[in-house]
Amino acid sequence: VKLAEQVKNGDRRALARAITLVESTRADDRDEADQLLEALLPSTGKATRVGISGTPGVGKSTFIEALGTMLCSRGERVAVLAVDPSSQKSGGSLLGDKTRMEKLANEPKAYVRPQPSSGALGGVAPSTREALLVCEAAGFSTVIVETVGVGQSEAAVADMVDTFVLLVSPAGGDELQGAKRGILELVDVIVVNKADGDLLVEAKKTRDDYDVSSKLFLRDAAWQVPVVLASAKEGSGVDDVWKKIQLHGRDEGRRVAQAERALWRTLESEVVRSLRANPDVQKAVDEVRAGKNPLRVARELAARFELQR
Ligand SMILES: Nc1nc2c(ncn2[C@@H]2O[C@H](COP(=O)(O)OP(=O)(O)OP(=O)(O)O)[C@@H](O)[C@H]2O)c(=O)[nH]1
Ligand SMILES: [Mg+2]
């Protein structure tokens, strides 16, 4: 495929076109996208894949800009995929993000690309994983995926990266309770951002709170989740975070498991999609709506599909 060659040669326009292609939900683009990905796949796998999440306004974009420019100044090439769930509604937020990463976006060694989000909750689109692979094939040494901490997006991003970083605010100790607890199970590095000026004292306290709980939630004997103070605005701590990301490194076993889960996710959604279009299934839906036992109807249908094979 010609496009694949252009992407591998570092052609910017080709890269943008390739990502647009894998993002396309049109059925007739899918074949081409699959061919492209297969042509690129042998050239993937070499980048450090980093996910960055956190509540709106915690400083993700500012942090990525600081980290990205630092890496570029060291000769690395950095790609950023920014998933912006609010862009669907407001339309303005995308622009805002671009503006906030202006320095990085203008950096010749960097590439900043907003990602479409799927669904009303702002979930991460399945194509983000493929966009990440395209960036890798294009030769970026680090690929960063930014996602806002809403809906299922953290889990989706954690499942496509080597290191998942959570940014928390200086007053973030209360996030430790309740709903946010679930994310902590996915996190590899915690960053208390905005540790500057008047917020420094509070940030230190928050770091200590997270430190205690990261020891309590120890899920992997080989990796104690570090808690790092940083100020994306002033640039302090950014290098410390990068060192932790490097220390965490990549785990081939994790990547293999991620690829397998991507297979299952796609299989499940494709199978369900084709089942929904099946006339027997549609008839069964009507029967259940009319009062038949859904579990029995489902089992009978499944047995019938089994026989057809
Ligand atoms: N004091 C201080 N302010 C910061 C720091 N990092 C970011 N900010 C400010 O926090 C605000 C939000 O920063 P963003 O980087 O846009 O945050 P975000 O997490 O990307 O926000 P969304 O993409 O909207 O979810 C901006 O006004 C930043 O200037 C920091 O380290 N210290
Ligand atoms: Mg942002």
CSV table of C-alpha atoms and ligand atoms in Angstrom, one decimal:
chain,number,residue,atom,x,y,z
A,1,VAL,CA,0.0,0.0,0.0
A,2,LYS,CA,1.4,3.4,-1.0
A,3,LEU,CA,-0.1,5.2,1.9
A,4,ALA,CA,1.7,2.8,4.3
A,5,GLU,CA,5.1,3.6,2.7
A,6,GLN,CA,4.4,7.3,3.0
A,7,VAL,CA,3.5,7.0,6.6
A,8,LYS,CA,6.7,5.0,7.3
A,9,ASN,CA,8.7,7.6,5.6
A,10,GLY,CA,7.4,10.2,8.0
A,11,ASP,CA,5.1,12.1,5.6
A,12,ARG,CA,2.9,14.3,7.7
A,13,ARG,CA,0.0,14.6,5.3
A,14,ALA,CA,0.0,10.8,4.8
A,15,LEU,CA,0.0,10.4,8.6
A,16,ALA,CA,-3.1,12.6,8.9
A,17,ARG,CA,-4.8,10.8,6.1
A,18,ALA,CA,-4.0,7.4,7.6
A,19,ILE,CA,-5.4,8.3,11.0
A,20,THR,CA,-8.6,9.7,9.3
A,21,LEU,CA,-8.9,6.4,7.5
A,22,VAL,CA,-8.6,4.2,10.6
A,23,GLU,CA,-11.1,6.5,12.4
A,24,SER,CA,-13.6,6.2,9.6
A,25,THR,CA,-16.8,4.3,10.5
A,26,ARG,CA,-17.8,3.8,6.9
A,27,ALA,CA,-18.0,0.2,6.0
A,28,ASP,CA,-16.2,0.7,2.6
A,29,ASP,CA,-13.3,2.4,4.3
A,30,ARG,CA,-12.8,-0.5,6.7
A,31,ASP,CA,-11.1,-2.8,4.1
A,32,GLU,CA,-8.6,-0.1,3.2
A,33,ALA,CA,-8.0,0.7,6.8
A,34,ASP,CA,-7.3,-2.9,7.6
A,35,GLN,CA,-4.9,-3.3,4.7
A,36,LEU,CA,-3.1,-0.2,5.8
A,37,LEU,CA,-2.8,-1.4,9.4
A,38,GLU,CA,-1.6,-4.8,8.3
A,39,ALA,CA,1.1,-3.1,6.1
A,40,LEU,CA,2.1,-1.0,9.1
A,41,LEU,CA,2.0,-3.6,11.8
A,42,PRO,CA,5.5,-4.9,11.3
A,43,SER,CA,6.8,-1.4,11.9
A,44,THR,CA,4.9,-0.9,15.2
A,45,GLY,CA,5.8,-1.7,18.7
A,46,LYS,CA,8.8,0.4,19.2
A,47,ALA,CA,7.3,3.5,21.0
A,48,THR,CA,6.8,4.1,24.6
A,49,ARG,CA,3.0,4.3,25.0
A,50,VAL,CA,1.7,6.6,27.7
A,51,GLY,CA,-1.8,7.3,28.8
A,52,ILE,CA,-2.6,10.5,30.7
A,53,SER,CA,-5.9,11.0,32.5
A,54,GLY,CA,-7.5,13.2,35.1
A,55,THR,CA,-10.5,15.3,35.9
A,56,PRO,CA,-11.3,18.3,33.6
A,57,GLY,CA,-9.0,21.2,34.3
A,58,VAL,CA,-6.4,19.3,36.3
A,59,GLY,CA,-3.7,20.3,33.8
A,60,LYS,CA,-3.4,17.3,31.4
A,61,SER,CA,-2.8,19.4,28.3
A,62,THR,CA,-0.4,21.7,30.0
A,63,PHE,CA,1.5,18.7,31.4
A,64,ILE,CA,1.6,17.0,28.0
A,65,GLU,CA,2.9,20.1,26.4
A,66,ALA,CA,5.7,20.4,29.1
A,67,LEU,CA,6.6,16.7,28.8
A,68,GLY,CA,6.4,16.7,25.0
A,69,THR,CA,8.6,19.8,24.5
A,70,MET,CA,11.1,18.4,27.0
A,71,LEU,CA,11.3,15.1,25.1
A,72,CYS,CA,11.5,16.9,21.7
A,73,SER,CA,14.4,19.0,23.0
A,74,ARG,CA,16.2,15.7,23.8
A,75,GLY,CA,15.7,14.6,20.2
A,76,GLU,CA,12.7,12.4,20.7
A,77,ARG,CA,9.6,12.4,18.4
A,78,VAL,CA,6.3,12.7,20.3
A,79,ALA,CA,2.8,12.1,19.1
A,80,VAL,CA,-0.2,13.1,21.1
A,81,LEU,CA,-3.7,11.8,20.7
A,82,ALA,CA,-6.1,13.9,22.7
A,83,VAL,CA,-9.5,12.5,23.3
A,84,ASP,CA,-11.9,15.3,24.0
A,85,PRO,CA,-15.4,14.2,25.1
A,86,SER,CA,-16.7,17.7,25.3
A,87,SER,CA,-15.8,18.5,21.7
A,88,GLN,CA,-19.0,16.9,20.4
A,89,LYS,CA,-21.2,19.3,22.3
A,90,SER,CA,-19.4,22.5,22.5
A,91,GLY,CA,-17.2,22.3,19.5
A,92,GLY,CA,-15.0,24.9,21.1
A,93,SER,CA,-13.1,22.8,23.5
A,94,LEU,CA,-11.1,21.1,20.7
A,95,LEU,CA,-9.8,24.4,19.7
A,96,GLY,CA,-9.0,25.2,23.3
A,97,ASP,CA,-6.9,22.1,23.6
A,98,LYS,CA,-5.0,22.8,20.5
A,99,THR,CA,-4.3,26.3,21.7
A,100,ARG,CA,-3.1,25.0,25.0
A,101,MET,CA,-0.7,22.7,23.3
A,102,GLU,CA,0.3,25.3,20.9
A,103,LYS,CA,4.0,25.1,21.5
A,104,LEU,CA,4.0,21.3,21.1
A,105,ALA,CA,1.8,21.5,18.0
A,106,ASN,CA,4.3,23.8,16.4
A,107,GLU,CA,7.2,21.6,17.3
A,108,PRO,CA,8.5,19.9,14.1
A,109,LYS,CA,9.3,16.7,16.0
A,110,ALA,CA,5.8,16.5,17.5
A,111,TYR,CA,2.4,15.7,16.2
A,112,VAL,CA,-0.8,16.7,18.1
A,113,ARG,CA,-4.1,15.1,16.9
A,114,PRO,CA,-7.5,15.4,18.5
A,115,GLN,CA,-9.4,12.1,18.7
A,116,PRO,CA,-13.1,11.6,18.0
A,117,SER,CA,-14.9,10.3,21.0
A,118,SER,CA,-17.6,7.6,20.8
A,119,GLY,CA,-21.0,8.0,22.4
A,120,ALA,CA,-22.6,10.5,24.6
A,121,LEU,CA,-20.4,9.7,27.6
A,122,GLY,CA,-17.3,10.7,25.7
A,123,GLY,CA,-15.8,7.2,25.6
A,124,VAL,CA,-12.6,6.5,23.8
A,125,ALA,CA,-13.3,5.4,20.3
A,126,PRO,CA,-12.0,1.9,19.3
A,127,SER,CA,-10.0,3.6,16.6
A,128,THR,CA,-7.7,5.4,19.1
A,129,ARG,CA,-5.7,2.2,19.5
A,130,GLU,CA,-5.3,2.0,15.8
A,131,ALA,CA,-4.3,5.7,15.6
A,132,LEU,CA,-1.6,4.9,18.2
A,133,LEU,CA,-0.3,2.1,16.0
A,134,VAL,CA,-0.2,4.3,13.0
A,135,CYS,CA,1.9,6.9,14.9
A,136,GLU,CA,4.3,4.2,16.0
A,137,ALA,CA,4.8,3.1,12.5
A,138,ALA,CA,5.4,6.7,11.5
A,139,GLY,CA,8.5,6.6,13.8
A,140,PHE,CA,7.4,8.5,16.9
A,141,SER,CA,9.4,7.3,19.9
A,142,THR,CA,6.7,8.3,22.4
A,143,VAL,CA,2.9,8.3,21.9
A,144,ILE,CA,0.8,10.0,24.5
A,145,VAL,CA,-3.0,9.5,24.8
A,146,GLU,CA,-4.8,12.2,26.8
A,147,THR,CA,-8.3,11.4,28.1
A,148,VAL,CA,-10.6,13.1,30.5
A,149,GLY,CA,-11.6,11.0,33.5
A,150,VAL,CA,-15.2,10.3,32.5
A,151,GLY,CA,-17.1,7.2,31.6
A,152,GLN,CA,-15.2,4.2,30.5
A,153,SER,CA,-12.4,6.2,28.8
A,154,GLU,CA,-9.8,5.6,31.5
A,155,ALA,CA,-10.1,1.9,31.3
A,156,ALA,CA,-10.0,2.0,27.5
A,157,VAL,CA,-6.8,4.1,27.5
A,158,ALA,CA,-5.2,2.1,30.3
A,159,ASP,CA,-5.8,-0.9,28.1
A,160,MET,CA,-3.7,0.5,25.2
A,161,VAL,CA,-0.7,1.9,26.9
A,162,ASP,CA,2.4,0.7,28.7
A,163,THR,CA,2.1,3.2,31.5
A,164,PHE,CA,-1.1,4.9,32.7
A,165,VAL,CA,-0.6,8.2,34.5
A,166,LEU,CA,-3.3,9.8,36.6
A,167,LEU,CA,-3.1,13.6,37.2
A,168,VAL,CA,-4.8,14.7,40.4
A,169,SER,CA,-5.3,18.2,41.8
A,170,PRO,CA,-3.6,19.5,44.9
A,171,ALA,CA,-6.9,19.2,46.7
A,172,GLY,CA,-7.5,15.8,45.3
A,173,GLY,CA,-7.3,13.7,48.5
A,174,ASP,CA,-11.0,13.4,48.5
A,175,GLU,CA,-11.0,11.7,45.1
A,176,LEU,CA,-9.6,8.7,47.1
A,177,GLN,CA,-13.1,8.1,48.3
A,178,GLY,CA,-16.0,6.9,46.3
A,179,ALA,CA,-16.3,6.6,42.6
A,180,LYS,CA,-12.7,7.6,41.8
A,181,ARG,CA,-11.3,4.6,43.7
A,182,GLY,CA,-11.9,2.4,40.6
A,183,ILE,CA,-9.3,4.2,38.5
A,184,LEU,CA,-6.6,3.7,41.1
A,185,GLU,CA,-6.6,0.1,40.2
A,186,LEU,CA,-5.6,1.0,36.7
A,187,VAL,CA,-3.0,3.6,37.5
A,188,ASP,CA,0.8,3.1,37.2
A,189,VAL,CA,2.0,6.6,38.2
A,190,ILE,CA,0.1,9.3,40.1
A,191,VAL,CA,1.0,12.9,39.6
A,192,VAL,CA,-0.1,15.7,42.0
A,193,ASN,CA,-0.1,18.6,39.6
A,194,LYS,CA,-0.2,22.3,40.3
A,195,ALA,CA,2.3,21.9,43.1
A,196,ASP,CA,3.3,25.5,42.9
A,197,GLY,CA,2.7,28.9,44.6
A,198,ASP,CA,-0.1,28.8,47.2
A,199,LEU,CA,-1.1,25.3,46.3
A,200,LEU,CA,2.3,23.7,47.1
A,201,VAL,CA,1.5,23.0,50.8
A,202,GLU,CA,-1.8,21.3,50.0
A,203,ALA,CA,-0.2,19.4,47.1
A,204,LYS,CA,2.3,17.9,49.5
A,205,LYS,CA,-0.4,16.8,51.8
A,206,THR,CA,-2.3,15.2,48.9
A,207,ARG,CA,0.8,13.4,47.8
A,208,ASP,CA,1.2,11.9,51.3
A,209,ASP,CA,-2.5,10.8,51.2
A,210,TYR,CA,-2.0,9.1,47.9
A,211,ASP,CA,1.3,7.6,49.0
A,212,VAL,CA,-0.4,5.9,51.9
A,213,SER,CA,-3.3,4.6,49.8
A,214,SER,CA,-1.0,3.4,46.9
A,215,LYS,CA,0.7,1.2,49.5
A,216,LEU,CA,-2.7,-0.1,50.7
A,217,PHE,CA,-3.9,-0.8,47.2
A,218,LEU,CA,-0.7,-2.6,46.2
A,219,ARG,CA,-1.8,-4.8,43.3
A,220,ASP,CA,1.5,-5.8,41.8
A,221,ALA,CA,4.3,-6.9,44.0
A,222,ALA,CA,6.8,-5.7,41.4
A,223,TRP,CA,5.5,-2.2,41.1
A,224,GLN,CA,4.7,0.2,43.9
A,225,VAL,CA,2.7,3.1,42.3
A,226,PRO,CA,4.9,6.2,42.7
A,227,VAL,CA,3.3,9.6,43.6
A,228,VAL,CA,5.1,12.5,42.1
A,229,LEU,CA,4.7,16.3,42.7
A,230,ALA,CA,4.7,18.4,39.6
A,231,SER,CA,3.9,21.8,38.2
A,232,ALA,CA,3.0,21.5,34.6
A,233,LYS,CA,2.9,25.3,34.4
A,234,GLU,CA,6.4,25.8,35.8
A,235,GLY,CA,7.8,22.6,34.4
A,236,SER,CA,9.0,21.2,37.7
A,237,GLY,CA,8.6,17.5,38.4
A,238,VAL,CA,8.0,16.7,34.7
A,239,ASP,CA,11.3,15.1,34.3
A,240,ASP,CA,10.7,13.0,37.5
A,241,VAL,CA,7.5,11.8,36.0
A,242,TRP,CA,9.2,10.8,32.8
A,243,LYS,CA,11.8,8.9,34.8
A,244,LYS,CA,9.0,6.9,36.5
A,245,ILE,CA,7.5,6.2,33.2
A,246,GLN,CA,10.8,4.9,31.9
A,247,LEU,CA,11.3,2.9,35.1
A,248,HIS,CA,7.9,1.3,34.7
A,249,GLY,CA,8.9,0.5,31.2
A,250,ARG,CA,7.0,-1.8,28.8
A,251,ASP,CA,5.9,-5.3,29.4
A,252,GLU,CA,5.4,-7.5,26.3
A,253,GLY,CA,3.0,-9.7,28.3
A,254,ARG,CA,0.8,-6.7,28.9
A,255,ARG,CA,0.8,-5.7,25.2
A,256,VAL,CA,-0.1,-9.2,24.2
A,257,ALA,CA,-3.0,-9.3,26.6
A,258,GLN,CA,-4.1,-5.9,25.3
A,259,ALA,CA,-4.1,-7.1,21.8
A,260,GLU,CA,-6.1,-10.2,22.8
A,261,ARG,CA,-8.7,-8.0,24.6
A,262,ALA,CA,-9.0,-5.7,21.5
A,263,LEU,CA,-9.8,-8.9,19.5
A,264,TRP,CA,-12.5,-9.9,22.0
A,265,ARG,CA,-14.0,-6.5,22.1
A,266,THR,CA,-14.2,-6.2,18.4
A,267,LEU,CA,-15.5,-9.8,18.0
A,268,GLU,CA,-18.2,-9.2,20.6
A,269,SER,CA,-19.4,-5.9,19.0
A,270,GLU,CA,-19.3,-7.4,15.5
A,271,VAL,CA,-21.2,-10.6,16.5
A,272,VAL,CA,-23.8,-8.6,18.3
A,273,ARG,CA,-24.2,-6.3,15.4
A,274,SER,CA,-24.8,-9.1,12.9
A,275,LEU,CA,-27.2,-10.9,15.4
A,276,ARG,CA,-29.3,-7.7,15.7
A,277,ALA,CA,-29.8,-7.8,11.9
A,278,ASN,CA,-30.8,-11.4,11.9
A,279,PRO,CA,-34.6,-12.0,11.3
A,280,ASP,CA,-34.7,-15.0,13.7
A,281,VAL,CA,-33.2,-12.8,16.4
A,282,GLN,CA,-35.7,-10.0,15.7
A,283,LYS,CA,-38.5,-12.5,16.0
A,284,ALA,CA,-37.1,-13.6,19.3
A,285,VAL,CA,-37.0,-10.0,20.5
A,286,ASP,CA,-40.7,-9.6,19.7
A,287,GLU,CA,-41.4,-12.8,21.7
A,288,VAL,CA,-39.6,-11.6,24.7
A,289,ARG,CA,-41.3,-8.3,24.5
A,290,ALA,CA,-44.6,-10.2,24.5
A,291,GLY,CA,-43.6,-11.9,27.7
A,292,LYS,CA,-41.5,-15.0,26.9
A,293,ASN,CA,-38.5,-15.9,29.2
A,294,PRO,CA,-35.5,-14.0,27.7
A,295,LEU,CA,-32.9,-16.4,29.1
A,296,ARG,CA,-34.6,-19.4,27.5
A,297,VAL,CA,-35.1,-17.7,24.2
A,298,ALA,CA,-31.5,-16.6,24.1
A,299,ARG,CA,-30.3,-20.2,24.9
A,300,GLU,CA,-32.5,-21.7,22.2
A,301,LEU,CA,-31.3,-19.1,19.6
A,302,ALA,CA,-27.7,-19.8,20.5
A,303,ALA,CA,-28.2,-23.5,20.2
A,304,ARG,CA,-29.8,-23.0,16.8
A,305,PHE,CA,-26.8,-20.9,15.5
A,306,GLU,CA,-24.5,-23.6,16.9
A,307,LEU,CA,-26.3,-26.2,14.7
A,308,GLN,CA,-26.0,-24.1,11.6
A,309,ARG,CA,-22.2,-24.3,11.7
B,1,LIG,N1,-1.0,26.8,39.0
B,1,LIG,C1,-1.0,25.9,38.0
B,1,LIG,N2,-2.0,25.9,37.1
B,1,LIG,C2,-1.9,25.0,36.1
B,1,LIG,C3,-0.9,24.0,36.1
B,1,LIG,N3,-1.2,23.1,35.0
B,1,LIG,C4,-2.3,23.6,34.4
B,1,LIG,N4,-2.7,24.7,35.1
B,1,LIG,C5,-3.9,25.6,34.7
B,1,LIG,O1,-5.1,24.8,34.8
B,1,LIG,C6,-6.0,25.1,33.7
B,1,LIG,C7,-6.4,23.9,33.0
B,1,LIG,O2,-5.2,23.3,32.4
B,1,LIG,P1,-5.3,22.3,31.2
B,1,LIG,O3,-4.0,21.8,30.9
B,1,LIG,O4,-6.1,22.8,30.1
B,1,LIG,O5,-6.2,21.1,31.9
B,1,LIG,P2,-6.8,19.8,31.2
B,1,LIG,O6,-6.7,18.8,32.2
B,1,LIG,O7,-6.1,19.5,29.9
B,1,LIG,O8,-8.3,20.2,30.9
B,1,LIG,P3,-9.4,19.5,30.0
B,1,LIG,O9,-8.7,19.1,28.7
B,1,LIG,O10,-10.4,20.6,29.7
B,1,LIG,O11,-9.9,18.4,30.7
B,1,LIG,C8,-5.3,26.1,32.9
B,1,LIG,O12,-5.7,27.4,33.2
B,1,LIG,C9,-3.8,25.9,33.2
B,1,LIG,O13,-3.1,27.1,33.1
B,1,LIG,C10,0.1,24.0,37.1
B,1,LIG,O14,1.0,23.1,37.2
B,1,LIG,N5,0.0,24.9,38.1
B,2,MG,MG,-6.9,19.1,28.0
